[in-house]
PDB file of N, CA, C and O in Angstrom:
ATOM      1  N   MET Y   1     -17.269  21.450 -12.999  1.00 49.00           N
ATOM      2  CA  MET Y   1     -16.062  21.150 -12.245  1.00 49.00           C
ATOM      3  C   MET Y   1     -14.964  22.134 -12.652  1.00 49.00           C
ATOM      4  O   MET Y   1     -14.789  22.424 -13.819  1.00 49.00           O
ATOM      5  N   MET Y   2     -14.205  22.601 -11.687  1.00 57.00           N
ATOM      6  CA  MET Y   2     -13.142  23.557 -11.944  1.00 57.00           C
ATOM      7  C   MET Y   2     -11.916  22.835 -12.499  1.00 57.00           C
ATOM      8  O   MET Y   2     -11.626  21.720 -12.109  1.00 57.00           O
ATOM      9  N   PRO Y   3     -11.217  23.473 -13.450  1.00 66.00           N
ATOM     10  CA  PRO Y   3     -10.009  22.853 -13.989  1.00 66.00           C
ATOM     11  C   PRO Y   3      -8.977  22.623 -12.880  1.00 66.00           C
ATOM     12  O   PRO Y   3      -8.783  23.467 -12.007  1.00 66.00           O
ATOM     13  N   GLY Y   4      -8.355  21.479 -12.912  1.00 82.00           N
ATOM     14  CA  GLY Y   4      -7.325  21.181 -11.931  1.00 82.00           C
ATOM     15  C   GLY Y   4      -7.841  20.645 -10.613  1.00 82.00           C
ATOM     16  O   GLY Y   4      -7.084  20.151  -9.800  1.00 82.00           O
ATOM     17  N   LYS Y   5      -9.135  20.747 -10.386  1.00 90.00           N
ATOM     18  CA  LYS Y   5      -9.710  20.247  -9.148  1.00 90.00           C
ATOM     19  C   LYS Y   5     -10.068  18.775  -9.332  1.00 90.00           C
ATOM     20  O   LYS Y   5     -10.766  18.422 -10.278  1.00 90.00           O
ATOM     21  N   PRO Y   6      -9.609  17.892  -8.415  1.00 90.00           N
ATOM     22  CA  PRO Y   6      -9.924  16.472  -8.576  1.00 90.00           C
ATOM     23  C   PRO Y   6     -11.422  16.209  -8.442  1.00 90.00           C
ATOM     24  O   PRO Y   6     -12.118  16.865  -7.663  1.00 90.00           O
ATOM     25  N   SER Y   7     -11.899  15.248  -9.225  1.00 95.00           N
ATOM     26  CA  SER Y   7     -13.302  14.866  -9.152  1.00 95.00           C
ATOM     27  C   SER Y   7     -13.555  14.084  -7.859  1.00 95.00           C
ATOM     28  O   SER Y   7     -12.617  13.661  -7.175  1.00 95.00           O
ATOM     29  N   ILE Y   8     -14.814  13.868  -7.557  1.00 96.00           N
ATOM     30  CA  ILE Y   8     -15.161  13.096  -6.362  1.00 96.00           C
ATOM     31  C   ILE Y   8     -14.590  11.690  -6.458  1.00 96.00           C
ATOM     32  O   ILE Y   8     -14.046  11.169  -5.488  1.00 96.00           O
ATOM     33  N   SER Y   9     -14.674  11.065  -7.639  1.00 95.00           N
ATOM     34  CA  SER Y   9     -14.145   9.703  -7.789  1.00 95.00           C
ATOM     35  C   SER Y   9     -12.624   9.681  -7.628  1.00 95.00           C
ATOM     36  O   SER Y   9     -12.073   8.731  -7.065  1.00 95.00           O
ATOM     37  N   GLN Y  10     -11.941  10.718  -8.079  1.00 94.00           N
ATOM     38  CA  GLN Y  10     -10.487  10.797  -7.892  1.00 94.00           C
ATOM     39  C   GLN Y  10     -10.140  10.947  -6.417  1.00 94.00           C
ATOM     40  O   GLN Y  10      -9.180  10.346  -5.931  1.00 94.00           O
ATOM     41  N   ARG Y  11     -10.941  11.742  -5.704  1.00 96.00           N
ATOM     42  CA  ARG Y  11     -10.692  11.917  -4.270  1.00 96.00           C
ATOM     43  C   ARG Y  11     -10.948  10.615  -3.521  1.00 96.00           C
ATOM     44  O   ARG Y  11     -10.190  10.247  -2.621  1.00 96.00           O
ATOM     45  N   ARG Y  12     -12.022   9.907  -3.903  1.00 96.00           N
ATOM     46  CA  ARG Y  12     -12.320   8.615  -3.271  1.00 96.00           C
ATOM     47  C   ARG Y  12     -11.193   7.617  -3.532  1.00 96.00           C
ATOM     48  O   ARG Y  12     -10.805   6.861  -2.645  1.00 96.00           O
ATOM     49  N   GLN Y  13     -10.702   7.609  -4.772  1.00 97.00           N
ATOM     50  CA  GLN Y  13      -9.597   6.709  -5.113  1.00 97.00           C
ATOM     51  C   GLN Y  13      -8.372   7.024  -4.263  1.00 97.00           C
ATOM     52  O   GLN Y  13      -7.720   6.125  -3.746  1.00 97.00           O
ATOM     53  N   HIS Y  14      -8.086   8.294  -4.107  1.00 96.00           N
ATOM     54  CA  HIS Y  14      -6.933   8.711  -3.308  1.00 96.00           C
ATOM     55  C   HIS Y  14      -7.081   8.260  -1.855  1.00 96.00           C
ATOM     56  O   HIS Y  14      -6.131   7.746  -1.255  1.00 96.00           O
ATOM     57  N   VAL Y  15      -8.269   8.398  -1.299  1.00 97.00           N
ATOM     58  CA  VAL Y  15      -8.534   7.967   0.076  1.00 97.00           C
ATOM     59  C   VAL Y  15      -8.344   6.456   0.188  1.00 97.00           C
ATOM     60  O   VAL Y  15      -7.730   5.966   1.142  1.00 97.00           O
ATOM     61  N   LYS Y  16      -8.861   5.691  -0.793  1.00 98.00           N
ATOM     62  CA  LYS Y  16      -8.692   4.234  -0.795  1.00 98.00           C
ATOM     63  C   LYS Y  16      -7.211   3.855  -0.898  1.00 98.00           C
ATOM     64  O   LYS Y  16      -6.748   2.935  -0.230  1.00 98.00           O
ATOM     65  N   GLN Y  17      -6.484   4.564  -1.737  1.00 98.00           N
ATOM     66  CA  GLN Y  17      -5.055   4.282  -1.883  1.00 98.00           C
ATOM     67  C   GLN Y  17      -4.323   4.514  -0.566  1.00 98.00           C
ATOM     68  O   GLN Y  17      -3.496   3.697  -0.157  1.00 98.00           O
ATOM     69  N   LEU Y  18      -4.612   5.621   0.087  1.00 98.00           N
ATOM     70  CA  LEU Y  18      -3.949   5.921   1.360  1.00 98.00           C
ATOM     71  C   LEU Y  18      -4.307   4.894   2.428  1.00 98.00           C
ATOM     72  O   LEU Y  18      -3.437   4.467   3.202  1.00 98.00           O
ATOM     73  N   ALA Y  19      -5.568   4.477   2.467  1.00 98.00           N
ATOM     74  CA  ALA Y  19      -5.989   3.461   3.440  1.00 98.00           C
ATOM     75  C   ALA Y  19      -5.279   2.145   3.161  1.00 98.00           C
ATOM     76  O   ALA Y  19      -4.772   1.484   4.079  1.00 98.00           O
ATOM     77  N   PHE Y  20      -5.208   1.755   1.883  1.00 98.00           N
ATOM     78  CA  PHE Y  20      -4.508   0.523   1.517  1.00 98.00           C
ATOM     79  C   PHE Y  20      -3.048   0.602   1.954  1.00 98.00           C
ATOM     80  O   PHE Y  20      -2.515  -0.330   2.568  1.00 98.00           O
ATOM     81  N   LEU Y  21      -2.380   1.689   1.623  1.00 97.00           N
ATOM     82  CA  LEU Y  21      -0.955   1.835   1.939  1.00 97.00           C
ATOM     83  C   LEU Y  21      -0.713   1.787   3.450  1.00 97.00           C
ATOM     84  O   LEU Y  21       0.267   1.190   3.906  1.00 97.00           O
ATOM     85  N   SER Y  22      -1.603   2.375   4.211  1.00 97.00           N
ATOM     86  CA  SER Y  22      -1.478   2.350   5.665  1.00 97.00           C
ATOM     87  C   SER Y  22      -1.540   0.916   6.189  1.00 97.00           C
ATOM     88  O   SER Y  22      -0.711   0.508   7.009  1.00 97.00           O
ATOM     89  N   HIS Y  23      -2.506   0.143   5.714  1.00 96.00           N
ATOM     90  CA  HIS Y  23      -2.617  -1.261   6.131  1.00 96.00           C
ATOM     91  C   HIS Y  23      -1.419  -2.068   5.631  1.00 96.00           C
ATOM     92  O   HIS Y  23      -0.885  -2.919   6.348  1.00 96.00           O
ATOM     93  N   PHE Y  24      -1.012  -1.803   4.398  1.00 96.00           N
ATOM     94  CA  PHE Y  24       0.080  -2.560   3.794  1.00 96.00           C
ATOM     95  C   PHE Y  24       1.405  -2.335   4.521  1.00 96.00           C
ATOM     96  O   PHE Y  24       2.196  -3.272   4.689  1.00 96.00           O
ATOM     97  N   GLU Y  25       1.656  -1.115   4.960  1.00 94.00           N
ATOM     98  CA  GLU Y  25       2.885  -0.842   5.719  1.00 94.00           C
ATOM     99  C   GLU Y  25       2.968  -1.708   6.968  1.00 94.00           C
ATOM    100  O   GLU Y  25       4.051  -2.107   7.383  1.00 94.00           O
ATOM    101  N   LYS Y  26       1.823  -1.989   7.576  1.00 92.00           N
ATOM    102  CA  LYS Y  26       1.791  -2.771   8.812  1.00 92.00           C
ATOM    103  C   LYS Y  26       1.856  -4.267   8.552  1.00 92.00           C
ATOM    104  O   LYS Y  26       2.442  -5.004   9.342  1.00 92.00           O
ATOM    105  N   SER Y  27       1.230  -4.724   7.464  1.00 93.00           N
ATOM    106  CA  SER Y  27       1.135  -6.165   7.237  1.00 93.00           C
ATOM    107  C   SER Y  27       2.105  -6.689   6.191  1.00 93.00           C
ATOM    108  O   SER Y  27       2.510  -7.851   6.268  1.00 93.00           O
ATOM    109  N   GLY Y  28       2.429  -5.877   5.199  1.00 93.00           N
ATOM    110  CA  GLY Y  28       3.268  -6.350   4.106  1.00 93.00           C
ATOM    111  C   GLY Y  28       2.548  -7.336   3.200  1.00 93.00           C
ATOM    112  O   GLY Y  28       3.166  -7.982   2.360  1.00 93.00           O
ATOM    113  N   ASN Y  29       1.225  -7.440   3.343  1.00 95.00           N
ATOM    114  CA  ASN Y  29       0.443  -8.417   2.597  1.00 95.00           C
ATOM    115  C   ASN Y  29      -0.571  -7.675   1.723  1.00 95.00           C
ATOM    116  O   ASN Y  29      -1.494  -7.037   2.243  1.00 95.00           O
ATOM    117  N   VAL Y  30      -0.372  -7.779   0.405  1.00 97.00           N
ATOM    118  CA  VAL Y  30      -1.235  -7.055  -0.527  1.00 97.00           C
ATOM    119  C   VAL Y  30      -2.684  -7.525  -0.428  1.00 97.00           C
ATOM    120  O   VAL Y  30      -3.601  -6.711  -0.327  1.00 97.00           O
ATOM    121  N   LEU Y  31      -2.894  -8.839  -0.443  1.00 97.00           N
ATOM    122  CA  LEU Y  31      -4.261  -9.364  -0.429  1.00 97.00           C
ATOM    123  C   LEU Y  31      -5.003  -8.971   0.848  1.00 97.00           C
ATOM    124  O   LEU Y  31      -6.130  -8.485   0.794  1.00 97.00           O
ATOM    125  N   ALA Y  32      -4.369  -9.170   1.996  1.00 97.00           N
ATOM    126  CA  ALA Y  32      -5.017  -8.834   3.270  1.00 97.00           C
ATOM    127  C   ALA Y  32      -5.299  -7.335   3.357  1.00 97.00           C
ATOM    128  O   ALA Y  32      -6.373  -6.926   3.819  1.00 97.00           O
ATOM    129  N   SER Y  33      -4.369  -6.521   2.902  1.00 97.00           N
ATOM    130  CA  SER Y  33      -4.555  -5.069   2.953  1.00 97.00           C
ATOM    131  C   SER Y  33      -5.659  -4.623   1.997  1.00 97.00           C
ATOM    132  O   SER Y  33      -6.456  -3.739   2.327  1.00 97.00           O
ATOM    133  N   ALA Y  34      -5.705  -5.237   0.823  1.00 98.00           N
ATOM    134  CA  ALA Y  34      -6.751  -4.903  -0.142  1.00 98.00           C
ATOM    135  C   ALA Y  34      -8.124  -5.279   0.413  1.00 98.00           C
ATOM    136  O   ALA Y  34      -9.060  -4.479   0.358  1.00 98.00           O
ATOM    137  N   LYS Y  35      -8.228  -6.493   0.963  1.00 98.00           N
ATOM    138  CA  LYS Y  35      -9.514  -6.916   1.537  1.00 98.00           C
ATOM    139  C   LYS Y  35      -9.945  -5.977   2.654  1.00 98.00           C
ATOM    140  O   LYS Y  35     -11.104  -5.592   2.740  1.00 98.00           O
ATOM    141  N   ARG Y  36      -9.007  -5.621   3.508  1.00 97.00           N
ATOM    142  CA  ARG Y  36      -9.339  -4.741   4.635  1.00 97.00           C
ATOM    143  C   ARG Y  36      -9.800  -3.367   4.155  1.00 97.00           C
ATOM    144  O   ARG Y  36     -10.620  -2.718   4.801  1.00 97.00           O
ATOM    145  N   THR Y  37      -9.285  -2.946   3.014  1.00 97.00           N
ATOM    146  CA  THR Y  37      -9.635  -1.645   2.456  1.00 97.00           C
ATOM    147  C   THR Y  37     -10.905  -1.710   1.605  1.00 97.00           C
ATOM    148  O   THR Y  37     -11.468  -0.680   1.257  1.00 97.00           O
ATOM    149  N   GLY Y  38     -11.336  -2.924   1.258  1.00 97.00           N
ATOM    150  CA  GLY Y  38     -12.536  -3.079   0.445  1.00 97.00           C
ATOM    151  C   GLY Y  38     -12.292  -2.951  -1.042  1.00 97.00           C
ATOM    152  O   GLY Y  38     -13.174  -2.541  -1.793  1.00 97.00           O
ATOM    153  N   ILE Y  39     -11.069  -3.300  -1.466  1.00 98.00           N
ATOM    154  CA  ILE Y  39     -10.731  -3.259  -2.887  1.00 98.00           C
ATOM    155  C   ILE Y  39     -10.149  -4.615  -3.282  1.00 98.00           C
ATOM    156  O   ILE Y  39      -9.849  -5.446  -2.424  1.00 98.00           O
ATOM    157  N   SER Y  40      -9.954  -4.821  -4.572  1.00 98.00           N
ATOM    158  CA  SER Y  40      -9.360  -6.069  -5.033  1.00 98.00           C
ATOM    159  C   SER Y  40      -7.839  -5.933  -5.135  1.00 98.00           C
ATOM    160  O   SER Y  40      -7.308  -4.831  -5.297  1.00 98.00           O
ATOM    161  N   ARG Y  41      -7.186  -7.073  -5.064  1.00 97.00           N
ATOM    162  CA  ARG Y  41      -5.735  -7.097  -5.243  1.00 97.00           C
ATOM    163  C   ARG Y  41      -5.386  -6.628  -6.656  1.00 97.00           C
ATOM    164  O   ARG Y  41      -4.401  -5.921  -6.867  1.00 97.00           O
ATOM    165  N   GLN Y  42      -6.226  -7.006  -7.623  1.00 98.00           N
ATOM    166  CA  GLN Y  42      -5.981  -6.604  -9.011  1.00 98.00           C
ATOM    167  C   GLN Y  42      -6.009  -5.087  -9.170  1.00 98.00           C
ATOM    168  O   GLN Y  42      -5.235  -4.530  -9.956  1.00 98.00           O
ATOM    169  N   LEU Y  43      -6.872  -4.418  -8.398  1.00 98.00           N
ATOM    170  CA  LEU Y  43      -6.927  -2.958  -8.466  1.00 98.00           C
ATOM    171  C   LEU Y  43      -5.619  -2.350  -7.964  1.00 98.00           C
ATOM    172  O   LEU Y  43      -5.116  -1.381  -8.547  1.00 98.00           O
ATOM    173  N   VAL Y  44      -5.050  -2.938  -6.931  1.00 98.00           N
ATOM    174  CA  VAL Y  44      -3.763  -2.436  -6.413  1.00 98.00           C
ATOM    175  C   VAL Y  44      -2.702  -2.515  -7.509  1.00 98.00           C
ATOM    176  O   VAL Y  44      -1.953  -1.560  -7.745  1.00 98.00           O
ATOM    177  N   TYR Y  45      -2.655  -3.654  -8.208  1.00 98.00           N
ATOM    178  CA  TYR Y  45      -1.661  -3.814  -9.283  1.00 98.00           C
ATOM    179  C   TYR Y  45      -1.966  -2.904 -10.470  1.00 98.00           C
ATOM    180  O   TYR Y  45      -1.042  -2.404 -11.118  1.00 98.00           O
ATOM    181  N   TYR Y  46      -3.240  -2.648 -10.733  1.00 98.00           N
ATOM    182  CA  TYR Y  46      -3.608  -1.694 -11.782  1.00 98.00           C
ATOM    183  C   TYR Y  46      -3.091  -0.303 -11.412  1.00 98.00           C
ATOM    184  O   TYR Y  46      -2.491   0.386 -12.242  1.00 98.00           O
ATOM    185  N   TRP Y  47      -3.351   0.115 -10.170  1.00 98.00           N
ATOM    186  CA  TRP Y  47      -2.862   1.416  -9.721  1.00 98.00           C
ATOM    187  C   TRP Y  47      -1.348   1.491  -9.846  1.00 98.00           C
ATOM    188  O   TRP Y  47      -0.807   2.496 -10.291  1.00 98.00           O
ATOM    189  N   ARG Y  48      -0.675   0.420  -9.427  1.00 98.00           N
ATOM    190  CA  ARG Y  48       0.794   0.412  -9.485  1.00 98.00           C
ATOM    191  C   ARG Y  48       1.290   0.582 -10.919  1.00 98.00           C
ATOM    192  O   ARG Y  48       2.241   1.320 -11.175  1.00 98.00           O
ATOM    193  N   ASN Y  49       0.630  -0.112 -11.856  1.00 98.00           N
ATOM    194  CA  ASN Y  49       1.077  -0.091 -13.249  1.00 98.00           C
ATOM    195  C   ASN Y  49       0.657   1.160 -14.007  1.00 98.00           C
ATOM    196  O   ASN Y  49       1.271   1.498 -15.014  1.00 98.00           O
ATOM    197  N   SER Y  50      -0.373   1.842 -13.527  1.00 98.00           N
ATOM    198  CA  SER Y  50      -0.873   3.002 -14.274  1.00 98.00           C
ATOM    199  C   SER Y  50      -0.559   4.348 -13.623  1.00 98.00           C
ATOM    200  O   SER Y  50      -0.775   5.389 -14.246  1.00 98.00           O
ATOM    201  N   SER Y  51      -0.051   4.318 -12.395  1.00 97.00           N
ATOM    202  CA  SER Y  51       0.207   5.574 -11.693  1.00 97.00           C
ATOM    203  C   SER Y  51       1.613   5.568 -11.095  1.00 97.00           C
ATOM    204  O   SER Y  51       1.868   4.905 -10.090  1.00 97.00           O
ATOM    205  N   PRO Y  52       2.534   6.311 -11.703  1.00 97.00           N
ATOM    206  CA  PRO Y  52       3.896   6.370 -11.162  1.00 97.00           C
ATOM    207  C   PRO Y  52       3.943   6.849  -9.708  1.00 97.00           C
ATOM    208  O   PRO Y  52       4.745   6.361  -8.918  1.00 97.00           O
ATOM    209  N   SER Y  53       3.051   7.769  -9.342  1.00 97.00           N
ATOM    210  CA  SER Y  53       3.088   8.266  -7.961  1.00 97.00           C
ATOM    211  C   SER Y  53       2.620   7.184  -6.987  1.00 97.00           C
ATOM    212  O   SER Y  53       3.208   7.028  -5.907  1.00 97.00           O
ATOM    213  N   PHE Y  54       1.589   6.402  -7.357  1.00 98.00           N
ATOM    214  CA  PHE Y  54       1.172   5.313  -6.488  1.00 98.00           C
ATOM    215  C   PHE Y  54       2.246   4.232  -6.439  1.00 98.00           C
ATOM    216  O   PHE Y  54       2.517   3.675  -5.371  1.00 98.00           O
ATOM    217  N   ALA Y  55       2.878   3.952  -7.567  1.00 97.00           N
ATOM    218  CA  ALA Y  55       3.939   2.946  -7.602  1.00 97.00           C
ATOM    219  C   ALA Y  55       5.075   3.325  -6.645  1.00 97.00           C
ATOM    220  O   ALA Y  55       5.605   2.464  -5.926  1.00 97.00           O
ATOM    221  N   LYS Y  56       5.421   4.602  -6.606  1.00 98.00           N
ATOM    222  CA  LYS Y  56       6.474   5.068  -5.697  1.00 98.00           C
ATOM    223  C   LYS Y  56       6.034   4.918  -4.244  1.00 98.00           C
ATOM    224  O   LYS Y  56       6.810   4.469  -3.399  1.00 98.00           O
ATOM    225  N   LYS Y  57       4.786   5.281  -3.951  1.00 97.00           N
ATOM    226  CA  LYS Y  57       4.276   5.140  -2.578  1.00 97.00           C
ATOM    227  C   LYS Y  57       4.218   3.675  -2.169  1.00 97.00           C
ATOM    228  O   LYS Y  57       4.524   3.337  -1.015  1.00 97.00           O
ATOM    229  N   LEU Y  58       3.846   2.796  -3.104  1.00 97.00           N
ATOM    230  CA  LEU Y  58       3.802   1.362  -2.812  1.00 97.00           C
ATOM    231  C   LEU Y  58       5.203   0.827  -2.546  1.00 97.00           C
ATOM    232  O   LEU Y  58       5.405   0.019  -1.635  1.00 97.00           O
ATOM    233  N   SER Y  59       6.168   1.293  -3.298  1.00 96.00           N
ATOM    234  CA  SER Y  59       7.557   0.882  -3.087  1.00 96.00           C
ATOM    235  C   SER Y  59       8.043   1.310  -1.702  1.00 96.00           C
ATOM    236  O   SER Y  59       8.679   0.526  -0.986  1.00 96.00           O
ATOM    237  N   THR Y  60       7.733   2.516  -1.320  1.00 96.00           N
ATOM    238  CA  THR Y  60       8.102   3.010   0.014  1.00 96.00           C
ATOM    239  C   THR Y  60       7.413   2.199   1.104  1.00 96.00           C
ATOM    240  O   THR Y  60       8.043   1.810   2.097  1.00 96.00           O
ATOM    241  N   ALA Y  61       6.122   1.909   0.916  1.00 96.00           N
ATOM    242  CA  ALA Y  61       5.379   1.113   1.896  1.00 96.00           C
ATOM    243  C   ALA Y  61       5.953  -0.292   2.003  1.00 96.00           C
ATOM    244  O   ALA Y  61       6.007  -0.873   3.092  1.00 96.00           O
ATOM    245  N   THR Y  62       6.409  -0.846   0.882  1.00 94.00           N
ATOM    246  CA  THR Y  62       7.033  -2.173   0.881  1.00 94.00           C
ATOM    247  C   THR Y  62       8.306  -2.158   1.704  1.00 94.00           C
ATOM    248  O   THR Y  62       8.553  -3.072   2.501  1.00 94.00           O
ATOM    249  N   GLU Y  63       9.111  -1.125   1.536  1.00 92.00           N
ATOM    250  CA  GLU Y  63      10.349  -1.001   2.317  1.00 92.00           C
ATOM    251  C   GLU Y  63      10.049  -0.891   3.809  1.00 92.00           C
ATOM    252  O   GLU Y  63      10.706  -1.517   4.633  1.00 92.00           O
ATOM    253  N   ILE Y  64       9.044  -0.116   4.154  1.00 91.00           N
ATOM    254  CA  ILE Y  64       8.661   0.042   5.562  1.00 91.00           C
ATOM    255  C   ILE Y  64       8.191  -1.289   6.130  1.00 91.00           C
ATOM    256  O   ILE Y  64       8.602  -1.695   7.224  1.00 91.00           O
ATOM    257  N   ALA Y  65       7.344  -1.992   5.386  1.00 89.00           N
ATOM    258  CA  ALA Y  65       6.827  -3.284   5.855  1.00 89.00           C
ATOM    259  C   ALA Y  65       7.973  -4.274   6.039  1.00 89.00           C
ATOM    260  O   ALA Y  65       8.006  -5.023   7.025  1.00 89.00           O
ATOM    261  N   PHE Y  66       8.924  -4.277   5.105  1.00 88.00           N
ATOM    262  CA  PHE Y  66      10.051  -5.199   5.194  1.00 88.00           C
ATOM    263  C   PHE Y  66      10.928  -4.870   6.402  1.00 88.00           C
ATOM    264  O   PHE Y  66      11.294  -5.757   7.170  1.00 88.00           O
ATOM    265  N   LYS Y  67      11.235  -3.603   6.592  1.00 83.00           N
ATOM    266  CA  LYS Y  67      12.068  -3.201   7.737  1.00 83.00           C
ATOM    267  C   LYS Y  67      11.385  -3.540   9.056  1.00 83.00           C
ATOM    268  O   LYS Y  67      12.012  -4.039   9.985  1.00 83.00           O
ATOM    269  N   ASP Y  68      10.075  -3.285   9.128  1.00 66.00           N
ATOM    270  CA  ASP Y  68       9.337  -3.604  10.350  1.00 66.00           C
ATOM    271  C   ASP Y  68       9.321  -5.105  10.607  1.00 66.00           C
ATOM    272  O   ASP Y  68       9.428  -5.548  11.746  1.00 66.00           O
ATOM    273  N   SER Y  69       9.199  -5.905   9.544  1.00 65.00           N
ATOM    274  CA  SER Y  69       9.190  -7.360   9.728  1.00 65.00           C
ATOM    275  C   SER Y  69      10.560  -7.849  10.172  1.00 65.00           C
ATOM    276  O   SER Y  69      10.665  -8.791  10.967  1.00 65.00           O
ATOM    277  N   MET Y  70      11.608  -7.227   9.702  1.00 67.00           N
ATOM    278  CA  MET Y  70      12.964  -7.624  10.114  1.00 67.00           C
ATOM    279  C   MET Y  70      13.199  -7.256  11.577  1.00 67.00           C
ATOM    280  O   MET Y  70      13.844  -8.002  12.313  1.00 67.00           O
ATOM    281  N   LEU Y  71      12.661  -6.131  12.008  1.00 62.00           N
ATOM    282  CA  LEU Y  71      12.819  -5.723  13.402  1.00 62.00           C
ATOM    283  C   LEU Y  71      12.048  -6.638  14.346  1.00 62.00           C
ATOM    284  O   LEU Y  71      12.408  -6.776  15.515  1.00 62.00           O
ATOM    285  N   ALA Y  72      11.002  -7.284  13.832  1.00 59.00           N
ATOM    286  CA  ALA Y  72      10.180  -8.155  14.662  1.00 59.00           C
ATOM    287  C   ALA Y  72      10.773  -9.548  14.832  1.00 59.00           C
ATOM    288  O   ALA Y  72      10.306 -10.316  15.668  1.00 59.00           O
ATOM    289  N   LEU Y  73      11.801  -9.879  14.061  1.00 57.00           N
ATOM    290  CA  LEU Y  73      12.409 -11.204  14.166  1.00 57.00           C
ATOM    291  C   LEU Y  73      13.144 -11.348  15.493  1.00 57.00           C
ATOM    292  O   LEU Y  73      13.831 -10.422  15.938  1.00 57.00           O
ATOM    293  N   PRO Y  74      13.050 -12.529  16.119  1.00 66.00           N
ATOM    294  CA  PRO Y  74      13.799 -12.747  17.359  1.00 66.00           C
ATOM    295  C   PRO Y  74      15.294 -12.796  17.060  1.00 66.00           C
ATOM    296  O   PRO Y  74      15.707 -13.276  16.006  1.00 66.00           O
ATOM    297  N   LEU Y  75      16.097 -12.294  17.980  1.00 59.00           N
ATOM    298  CA  LEU Y  75      17.537 -12.273  17.769  1.00 59.00           C
ATOM    299  C   LEU Y  75      18.148 -13.659  17.945  1.00 59.00           C
ATOM    300  O   LEU Y  75      19.008 -14.054  17.191  1.00 59.00           O
ATOM    301  N   GLY Y  76      17.745 -14.384  18.969  1.00 61.00           N
ATOM    302  CA  GLY Y  76      18.225 -15.757  19.157  1.00 61.00           C
ATOM    303  C   GLY Y  76      19.706 -15.839  19.466  1.00 61.00           C
ATOM    304  O   GLY Y  76      20.415 -14.830  19.541  1.00 61.00           O
ATOM    305  N   ASN Y  77      20.177 -17.045  19.617  1.00 58.00           N
ATOM    306  CA  ASN Y  77      21.573 -17.282  19.987  1.00 58.00           C
ATOM    307  C   ASN Y  77      22.456 -17.550  18.772  1.00 58.00           C
ATOM    308  O   ASN Y  77      23.658 -17.549  18.889  1.00 58.00           O
ATOM    309  N   HIS Y  78      21.869 -17.843  17.656  1.00 56.00           N
ATOM    310  CA  HIS Y  78      22.616 -18.132  16.414  1.00 56.00           C
ATOM    311  C   HIS Y  78      23.619 -19.254  16.623  1.00 56.00           C
ATOM    312  O   HIS Y  78      24.789 -19.139  16.255  1.00 56.00           O
ATOM    313  N   GLY Y  79      23.210 -20.341  17.283  1.00 54.00           N
ATOM    314  CA  GLY Y  79      24.061 -21.513  17.440  1.00 54.00           C
ATOM    315  C   GLY Y  79      24.964 -21.503  18.662  1.00 54.00           C
ATOM    316  O   GLY Y  79      25.713 -22.428  18.897  1.00 54.00           O
ATOM    317  N   ALA Y  80      24.922 -20.453  19.451  1.00 53.00           N
ATOM    318  CA  ALA Y  80      25.774 -20.395  20.646  1.00 53.00           C
ATOM    319  C   ALA Y  80      25.227 -21.362  21.706  1.00 53.00           C
ATOM    320  O   ALA Y  80      24.035 -21.563  21.812  1.00 53.00           O
ATOM    321  N   ASN Y  81      26.112 -21.953  22.460  1.00 52.00           N
ATOM    322  CA  ASN Y  81      25.704 -22.875  23.529  1.00 52.00           C
ATOM    323  C   ASN Y  81      25.509 -22.151  24.820  1.00 52.00           C
ATOM    324  O   ASN Y  81      26.090 -21.456  25.387  1.00 52.00           O
TER     325      ASN Y  81
END
C-alpha cells in the first residue's frame, strides 16, 4: 500500500459515512438512517466520538435536517379566528 493512500476498509467506511449522512439529512433520525445504511447506531456514535471530521459533518447534517423539518411544519392560523 502506498503511503497516504487510504486502505480499502477506509474507503468503504467513508462511503458508509457519506450514505449515512445523506439519509440522516433527510430524516433527522440516527437509528433509521443507520439501519438504512446497514450499520449500527453505536457505530455512528463511535465515528462521531473518534473522528473530528465526521463529527463536523454530522453536526452539519443535523442542522440541515432540523431546518428541513422546520420548513415542513404547517404555518396555521396561530389562534386567529
